GROMACS .gro file of C-alpha atoms in nm:
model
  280
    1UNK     CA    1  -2.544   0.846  -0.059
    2UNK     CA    2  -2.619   1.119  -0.303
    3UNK     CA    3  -2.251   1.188  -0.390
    4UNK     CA    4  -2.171   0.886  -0.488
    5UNK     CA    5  -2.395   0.915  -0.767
    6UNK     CA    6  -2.138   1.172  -0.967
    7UNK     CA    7  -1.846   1.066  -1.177
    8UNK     CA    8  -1.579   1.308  -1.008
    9UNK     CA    9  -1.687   1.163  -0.660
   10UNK     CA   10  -1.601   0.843  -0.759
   11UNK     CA   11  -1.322   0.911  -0.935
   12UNK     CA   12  -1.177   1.085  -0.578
   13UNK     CA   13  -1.244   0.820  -0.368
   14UNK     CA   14  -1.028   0.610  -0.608
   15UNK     CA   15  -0.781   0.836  -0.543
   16UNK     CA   16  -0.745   0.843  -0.213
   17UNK     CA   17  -0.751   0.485  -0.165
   18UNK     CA   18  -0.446   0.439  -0.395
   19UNK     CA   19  -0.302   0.743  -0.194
   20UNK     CA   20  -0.371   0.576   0.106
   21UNK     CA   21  -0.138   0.258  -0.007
   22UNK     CA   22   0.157   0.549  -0.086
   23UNK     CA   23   0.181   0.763   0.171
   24UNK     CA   24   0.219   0.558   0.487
   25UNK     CA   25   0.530   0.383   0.294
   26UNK     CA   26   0.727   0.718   0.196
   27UNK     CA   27   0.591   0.913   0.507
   28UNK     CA   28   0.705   0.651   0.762
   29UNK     CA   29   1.041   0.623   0.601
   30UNK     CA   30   1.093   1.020   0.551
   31UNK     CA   31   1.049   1.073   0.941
   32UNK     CA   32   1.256   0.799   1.041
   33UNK     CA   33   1.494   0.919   0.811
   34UNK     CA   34   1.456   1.295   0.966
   35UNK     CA   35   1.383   1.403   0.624
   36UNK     CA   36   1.035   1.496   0.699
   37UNK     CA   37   1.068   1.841   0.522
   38UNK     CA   38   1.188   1.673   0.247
   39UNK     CA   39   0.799   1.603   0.076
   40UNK     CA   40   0.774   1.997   0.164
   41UNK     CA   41   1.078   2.080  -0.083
   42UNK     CA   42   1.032   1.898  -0.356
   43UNK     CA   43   0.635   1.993  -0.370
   44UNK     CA   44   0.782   2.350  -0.396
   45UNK     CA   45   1.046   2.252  -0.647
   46UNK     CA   46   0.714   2.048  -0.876
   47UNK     CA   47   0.578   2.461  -0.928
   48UNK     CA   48   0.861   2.538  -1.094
   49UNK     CA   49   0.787   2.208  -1.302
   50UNK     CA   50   0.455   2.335  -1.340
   51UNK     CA   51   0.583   2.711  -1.448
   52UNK     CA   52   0.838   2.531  -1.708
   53UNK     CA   53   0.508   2.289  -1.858
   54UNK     CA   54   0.295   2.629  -1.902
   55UNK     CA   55   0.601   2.824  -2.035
   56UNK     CA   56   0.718   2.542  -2.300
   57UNK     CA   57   0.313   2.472  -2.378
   58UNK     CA   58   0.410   2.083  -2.231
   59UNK     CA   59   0.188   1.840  -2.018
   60UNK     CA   60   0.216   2.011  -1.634
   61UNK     CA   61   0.242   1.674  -1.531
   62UNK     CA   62   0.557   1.507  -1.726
   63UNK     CA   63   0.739   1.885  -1.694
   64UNK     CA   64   0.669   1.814  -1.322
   65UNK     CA   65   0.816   1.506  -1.325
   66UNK     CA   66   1.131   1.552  -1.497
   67UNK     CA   67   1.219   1.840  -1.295
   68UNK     CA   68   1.135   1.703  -0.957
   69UNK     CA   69   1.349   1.373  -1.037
   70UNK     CA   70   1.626   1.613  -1.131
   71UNK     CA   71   1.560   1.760  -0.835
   72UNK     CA   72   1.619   1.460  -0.609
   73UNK     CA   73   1.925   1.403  -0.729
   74UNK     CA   74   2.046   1.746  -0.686
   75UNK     CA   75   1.943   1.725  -0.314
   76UNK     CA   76   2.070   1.365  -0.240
   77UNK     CA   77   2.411   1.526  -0.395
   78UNK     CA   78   2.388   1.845  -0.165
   79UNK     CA   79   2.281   1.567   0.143
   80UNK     CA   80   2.652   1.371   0.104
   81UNK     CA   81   2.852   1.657   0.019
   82UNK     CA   82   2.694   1.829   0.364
   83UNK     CA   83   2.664   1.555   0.564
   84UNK     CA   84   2.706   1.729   0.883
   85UNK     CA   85   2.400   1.990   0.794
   86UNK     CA   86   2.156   1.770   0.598
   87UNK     CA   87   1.913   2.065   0.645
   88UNK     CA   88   2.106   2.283   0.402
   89UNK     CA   89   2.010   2.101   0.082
   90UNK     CA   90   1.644   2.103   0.230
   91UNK     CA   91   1.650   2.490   0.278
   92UNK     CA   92   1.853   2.568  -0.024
   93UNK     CA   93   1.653   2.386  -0.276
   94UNK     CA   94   1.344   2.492  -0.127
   95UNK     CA   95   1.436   2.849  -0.237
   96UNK     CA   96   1.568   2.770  -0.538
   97UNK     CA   97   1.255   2.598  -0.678
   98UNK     CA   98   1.042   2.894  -0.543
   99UNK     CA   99   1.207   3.169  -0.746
  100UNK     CA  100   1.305   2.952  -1.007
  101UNK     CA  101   0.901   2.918  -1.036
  102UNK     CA  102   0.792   3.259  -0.982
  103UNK     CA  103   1.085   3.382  -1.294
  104UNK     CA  104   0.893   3.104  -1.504
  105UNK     CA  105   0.598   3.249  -1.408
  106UNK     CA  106   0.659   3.605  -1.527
  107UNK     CA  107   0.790   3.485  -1.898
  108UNK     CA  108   0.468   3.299  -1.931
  109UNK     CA  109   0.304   3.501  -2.189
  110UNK     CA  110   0.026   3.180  -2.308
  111UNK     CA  111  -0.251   3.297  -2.061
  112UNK     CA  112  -0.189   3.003  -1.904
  113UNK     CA  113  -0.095   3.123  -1.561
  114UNK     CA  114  -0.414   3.113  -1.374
  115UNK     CA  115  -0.407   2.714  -1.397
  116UNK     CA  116  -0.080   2.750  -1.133
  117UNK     CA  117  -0.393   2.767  -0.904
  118UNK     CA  118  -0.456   2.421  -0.897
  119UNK     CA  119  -0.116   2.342  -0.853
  120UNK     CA  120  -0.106   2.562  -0.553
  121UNK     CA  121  -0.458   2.437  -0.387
  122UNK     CA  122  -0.524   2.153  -0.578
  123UNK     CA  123  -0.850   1.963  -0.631
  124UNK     CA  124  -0.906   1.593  -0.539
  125UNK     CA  125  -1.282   1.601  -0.735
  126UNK     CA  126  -1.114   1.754  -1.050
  127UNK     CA  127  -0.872   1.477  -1.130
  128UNK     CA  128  -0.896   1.285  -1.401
  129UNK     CA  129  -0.899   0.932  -1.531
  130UNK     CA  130  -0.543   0.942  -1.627
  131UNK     CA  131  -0.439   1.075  -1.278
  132UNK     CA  132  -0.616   0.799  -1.095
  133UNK     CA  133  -0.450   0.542  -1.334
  134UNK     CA  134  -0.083   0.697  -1.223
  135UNK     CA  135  -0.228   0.692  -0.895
  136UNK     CA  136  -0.291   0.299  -0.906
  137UNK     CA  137   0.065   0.281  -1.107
  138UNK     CA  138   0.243   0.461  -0.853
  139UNK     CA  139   0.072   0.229  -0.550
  140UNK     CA  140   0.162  -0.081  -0.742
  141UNK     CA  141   0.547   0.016  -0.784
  142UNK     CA  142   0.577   0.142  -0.466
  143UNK     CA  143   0.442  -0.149  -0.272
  144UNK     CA  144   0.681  -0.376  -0.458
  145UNK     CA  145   0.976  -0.133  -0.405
  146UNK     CA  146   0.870  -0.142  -0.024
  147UNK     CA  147   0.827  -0.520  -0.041
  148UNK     CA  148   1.205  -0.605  -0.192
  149UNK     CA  149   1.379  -0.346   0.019
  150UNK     CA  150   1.196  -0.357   0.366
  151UNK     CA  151   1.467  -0.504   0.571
  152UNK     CA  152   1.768  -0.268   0.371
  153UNK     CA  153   1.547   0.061   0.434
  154UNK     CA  154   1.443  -0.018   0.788
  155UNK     CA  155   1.862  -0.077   0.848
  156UNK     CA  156   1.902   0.246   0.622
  157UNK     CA  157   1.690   0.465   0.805
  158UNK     CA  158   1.785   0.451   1.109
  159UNK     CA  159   2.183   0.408   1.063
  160UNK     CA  160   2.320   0.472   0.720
  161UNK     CA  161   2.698   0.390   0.860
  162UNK     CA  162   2.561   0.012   0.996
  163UNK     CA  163   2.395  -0.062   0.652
  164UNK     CA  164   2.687   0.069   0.468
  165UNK     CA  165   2.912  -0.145   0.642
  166UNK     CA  166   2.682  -0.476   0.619
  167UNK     CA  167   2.757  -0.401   0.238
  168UNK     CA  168   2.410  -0.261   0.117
  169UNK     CA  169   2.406   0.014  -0.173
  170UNK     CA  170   2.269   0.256   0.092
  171UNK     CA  171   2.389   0.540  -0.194
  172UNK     CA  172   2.154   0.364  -0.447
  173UNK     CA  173   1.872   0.298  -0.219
  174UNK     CA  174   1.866   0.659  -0.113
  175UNK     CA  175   1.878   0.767  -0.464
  176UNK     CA  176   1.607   0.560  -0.541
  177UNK     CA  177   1.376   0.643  -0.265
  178UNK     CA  178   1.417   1.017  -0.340
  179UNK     CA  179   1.327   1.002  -0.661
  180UNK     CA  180   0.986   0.770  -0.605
  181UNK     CA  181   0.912   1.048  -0.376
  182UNK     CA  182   0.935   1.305  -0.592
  183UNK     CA  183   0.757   1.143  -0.863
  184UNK     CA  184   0.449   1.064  -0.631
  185UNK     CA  185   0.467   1.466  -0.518
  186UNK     CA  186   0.463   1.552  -0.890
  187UNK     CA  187   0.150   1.321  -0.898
  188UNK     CA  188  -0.015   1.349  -0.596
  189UNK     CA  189   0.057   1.767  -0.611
  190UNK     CA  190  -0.249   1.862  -0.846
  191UNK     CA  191  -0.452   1.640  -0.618
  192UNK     CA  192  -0.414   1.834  -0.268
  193UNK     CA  193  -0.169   2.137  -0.403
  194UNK     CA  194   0.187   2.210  -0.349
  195UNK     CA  195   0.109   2.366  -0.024
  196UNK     CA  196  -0.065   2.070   0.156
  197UNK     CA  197   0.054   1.786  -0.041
  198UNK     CA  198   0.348   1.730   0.266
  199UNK     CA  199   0.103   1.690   0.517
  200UNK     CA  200  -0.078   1.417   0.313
  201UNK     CA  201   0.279   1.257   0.335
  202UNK     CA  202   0.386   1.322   0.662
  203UNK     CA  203   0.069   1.360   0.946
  204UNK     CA  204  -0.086   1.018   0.887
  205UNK     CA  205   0.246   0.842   0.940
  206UNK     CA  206   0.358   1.095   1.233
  207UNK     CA  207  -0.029   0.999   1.422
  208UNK     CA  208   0.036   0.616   1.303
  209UNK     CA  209   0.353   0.600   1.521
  210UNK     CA  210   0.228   0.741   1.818
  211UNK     CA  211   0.005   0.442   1.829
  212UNK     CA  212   0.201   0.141   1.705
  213UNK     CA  213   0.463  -0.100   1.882
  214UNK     CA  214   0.591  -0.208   1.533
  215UNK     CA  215   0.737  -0.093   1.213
  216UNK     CA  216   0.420  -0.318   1.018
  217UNK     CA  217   0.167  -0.216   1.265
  218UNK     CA  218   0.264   0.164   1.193
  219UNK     CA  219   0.234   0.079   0.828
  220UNK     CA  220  -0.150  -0.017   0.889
  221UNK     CA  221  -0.246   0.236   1.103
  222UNK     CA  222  -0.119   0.528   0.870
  223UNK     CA  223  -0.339   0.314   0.584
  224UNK     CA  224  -0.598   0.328   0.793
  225UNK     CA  225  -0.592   0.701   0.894
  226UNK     CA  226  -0.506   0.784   0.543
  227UNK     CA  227  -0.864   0.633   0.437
  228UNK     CA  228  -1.013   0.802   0.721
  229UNK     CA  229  -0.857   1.148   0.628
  230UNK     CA  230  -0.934   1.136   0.270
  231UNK     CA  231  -1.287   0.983   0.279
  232UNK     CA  232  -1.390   1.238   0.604
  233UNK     CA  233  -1.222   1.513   0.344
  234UNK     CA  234  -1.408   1.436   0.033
  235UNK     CA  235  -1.761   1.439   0.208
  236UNK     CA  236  -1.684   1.735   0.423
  237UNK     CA  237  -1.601   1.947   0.133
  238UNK     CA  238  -1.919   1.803  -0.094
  239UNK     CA  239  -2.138   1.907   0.247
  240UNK     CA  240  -1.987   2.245   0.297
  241UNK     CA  241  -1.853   2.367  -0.068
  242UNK     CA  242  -1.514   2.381   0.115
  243UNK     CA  243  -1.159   2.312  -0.029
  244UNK     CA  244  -1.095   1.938  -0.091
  245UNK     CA  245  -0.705   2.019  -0.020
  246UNK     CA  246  -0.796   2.167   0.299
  247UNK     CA  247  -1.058   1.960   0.405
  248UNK     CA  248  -0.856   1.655   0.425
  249UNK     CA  249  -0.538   1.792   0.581
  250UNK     CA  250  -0.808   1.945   0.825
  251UNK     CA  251  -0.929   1.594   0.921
  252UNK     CA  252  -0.580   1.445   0.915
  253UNK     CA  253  -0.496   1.699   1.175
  254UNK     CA  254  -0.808   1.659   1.366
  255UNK     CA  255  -0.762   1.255   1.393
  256UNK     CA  256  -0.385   1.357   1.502
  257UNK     CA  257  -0.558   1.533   1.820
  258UNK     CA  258  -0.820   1.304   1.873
  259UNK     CA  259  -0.561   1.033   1.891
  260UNK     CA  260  -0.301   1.204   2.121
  261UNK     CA  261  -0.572   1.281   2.328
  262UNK     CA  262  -0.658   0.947   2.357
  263UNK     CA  263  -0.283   0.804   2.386
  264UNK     CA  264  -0.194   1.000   2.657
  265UNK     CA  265  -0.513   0.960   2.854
  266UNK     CA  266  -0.434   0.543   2.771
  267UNK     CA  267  -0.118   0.605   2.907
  268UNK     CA  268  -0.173   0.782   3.224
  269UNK     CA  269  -0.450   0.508   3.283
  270UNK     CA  270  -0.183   0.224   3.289
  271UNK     CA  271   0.087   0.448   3.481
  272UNK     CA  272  -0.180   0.453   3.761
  273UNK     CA  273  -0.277   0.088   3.744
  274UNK     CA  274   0.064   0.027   3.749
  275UNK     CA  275   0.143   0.232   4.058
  276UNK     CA  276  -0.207   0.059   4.202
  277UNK     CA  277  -0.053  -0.265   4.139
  278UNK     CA  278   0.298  -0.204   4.309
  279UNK     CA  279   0.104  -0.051   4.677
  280UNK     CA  280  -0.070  -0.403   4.677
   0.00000   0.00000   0.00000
């Protein structure tokens, strides 16, 4: 095709094949955990990362990623000391990183401010060799992260209390897996913006499950619907000059209909079969 004879082009659809190896991991394990909102948060938390990297003249990126690992320790802390209303550190830090960006924002006196655009929108064709290198980083360490702790997250996410008492560092674990998530949002976040970069995270896992009868099998459909998403976004936005960001959450959401459709007319199909079957 045409496309693929330009560099950015290629460059995105490296990208979104090593986000396609992160995002079913974390976004399987964030619903499960009911921390869904969570990828939200901290991708509003990474503009105030942003603000701080334009204010201090620093890289955007390494600001981002100091203050949204900070960040996901703050909220694990808030998470324990609330553990009856887990939604309170979500909500609180949430506006916290908002107006803590906006201040940042207004002391910013470099010129500087209009590149909080692509923070906000984001740009899949714009990113750069050195992104797509984190990309492949990121994918490598989280794959081997998912690999060693498979079994401890699966008992984690679904009951912290069993896998505390079967003596695993659920305190550690969850420390660790909030901070890999916040350090692929600070990566990821230039990529489809702060404002769609949870949906990335989030729909292709939440369409995988609907689908799958195990934990692995959701794992490779969310891969697979990831590709899908990315690859359908990339080429619609080339065709039509529209938004990368918002072409690909556009086709994540589109596969997310197309497949419930399908599911539930599947499912009716064998309810009547089965009733069929019982008359006989």
């Amino acid at each position: 095709m045409e496309m693929f004879q330009y560099d950015f082009i290629q460059r995105a659809f490296a990208a979104g094949l090593a986000i396609s190896f992160i995002t079913p991991i974390l976004g399987l394990f964030l619903i499960l955990r009911r921390q869904s909102l969570l990828s939200d948060t901290l991708s509003h938390i990474s503009l105030a990362g942003v603000a701080l990297g334009l204010l201090l003249q620093w890289s955007p990126t390494y600001a981002t990623l100091i203050v949204v690992v900070l960040a996901s320790l703050l909220i694990e802390y808030l998470r324990v000391v609330y553990a009856d209303f887990s939604e309170i550190s979500v909500a609180m830090m949430m506006a916290t990183g908002m107006s803590v960006a906006l201040v940042l924002i207004t002391f910013n006196t470099s010129g500087q401010v209009f590149n909080i655009d692509q923070y906000l929108f984001g740009s899949i064709i714009l990113i750069s060799d050195q992104e797509v290198k984190l990309l492949y980083g990121l994918a490598l360490v989280v794959m081997v992260l998912y690999l060693i702790f498979k079994r401890p997250l699966y008992v984690m996410s679904f009951d912290e209390a069993t896998a505390y008492t079967a003596g695993l560092p659920v305190k550690w674990m969850s420390i660790i897996f909030s901070v890999v998530t916040g350090v692929a949002i600070s990566i990821m976040m230039p990529i489809v913006g702060a404002l769609l970069v949870s949906a990335l995270i989030v729909i292709p896992s939440a369409t995988a499950i609907k689908v799958s009868r195990s934990f692995g099998q959701t794992i490779f459909f969310a891969f697979v619907i990831n590709l899908l998403g990315v690859f359908a976004g990339i080429t619609l936005s080339y065709q039509f000059d529209t938004p990368p960001g918002a072409s690909i959450t556009l086709s994540f959401i589109l596969i997310f209909v197309v497949v419930t459709i399908c599911h539930r007319i599947w499912s009716q199909s064998q309810r009547h079969r089965i009733q069929a079957d019982s008359k006989l």
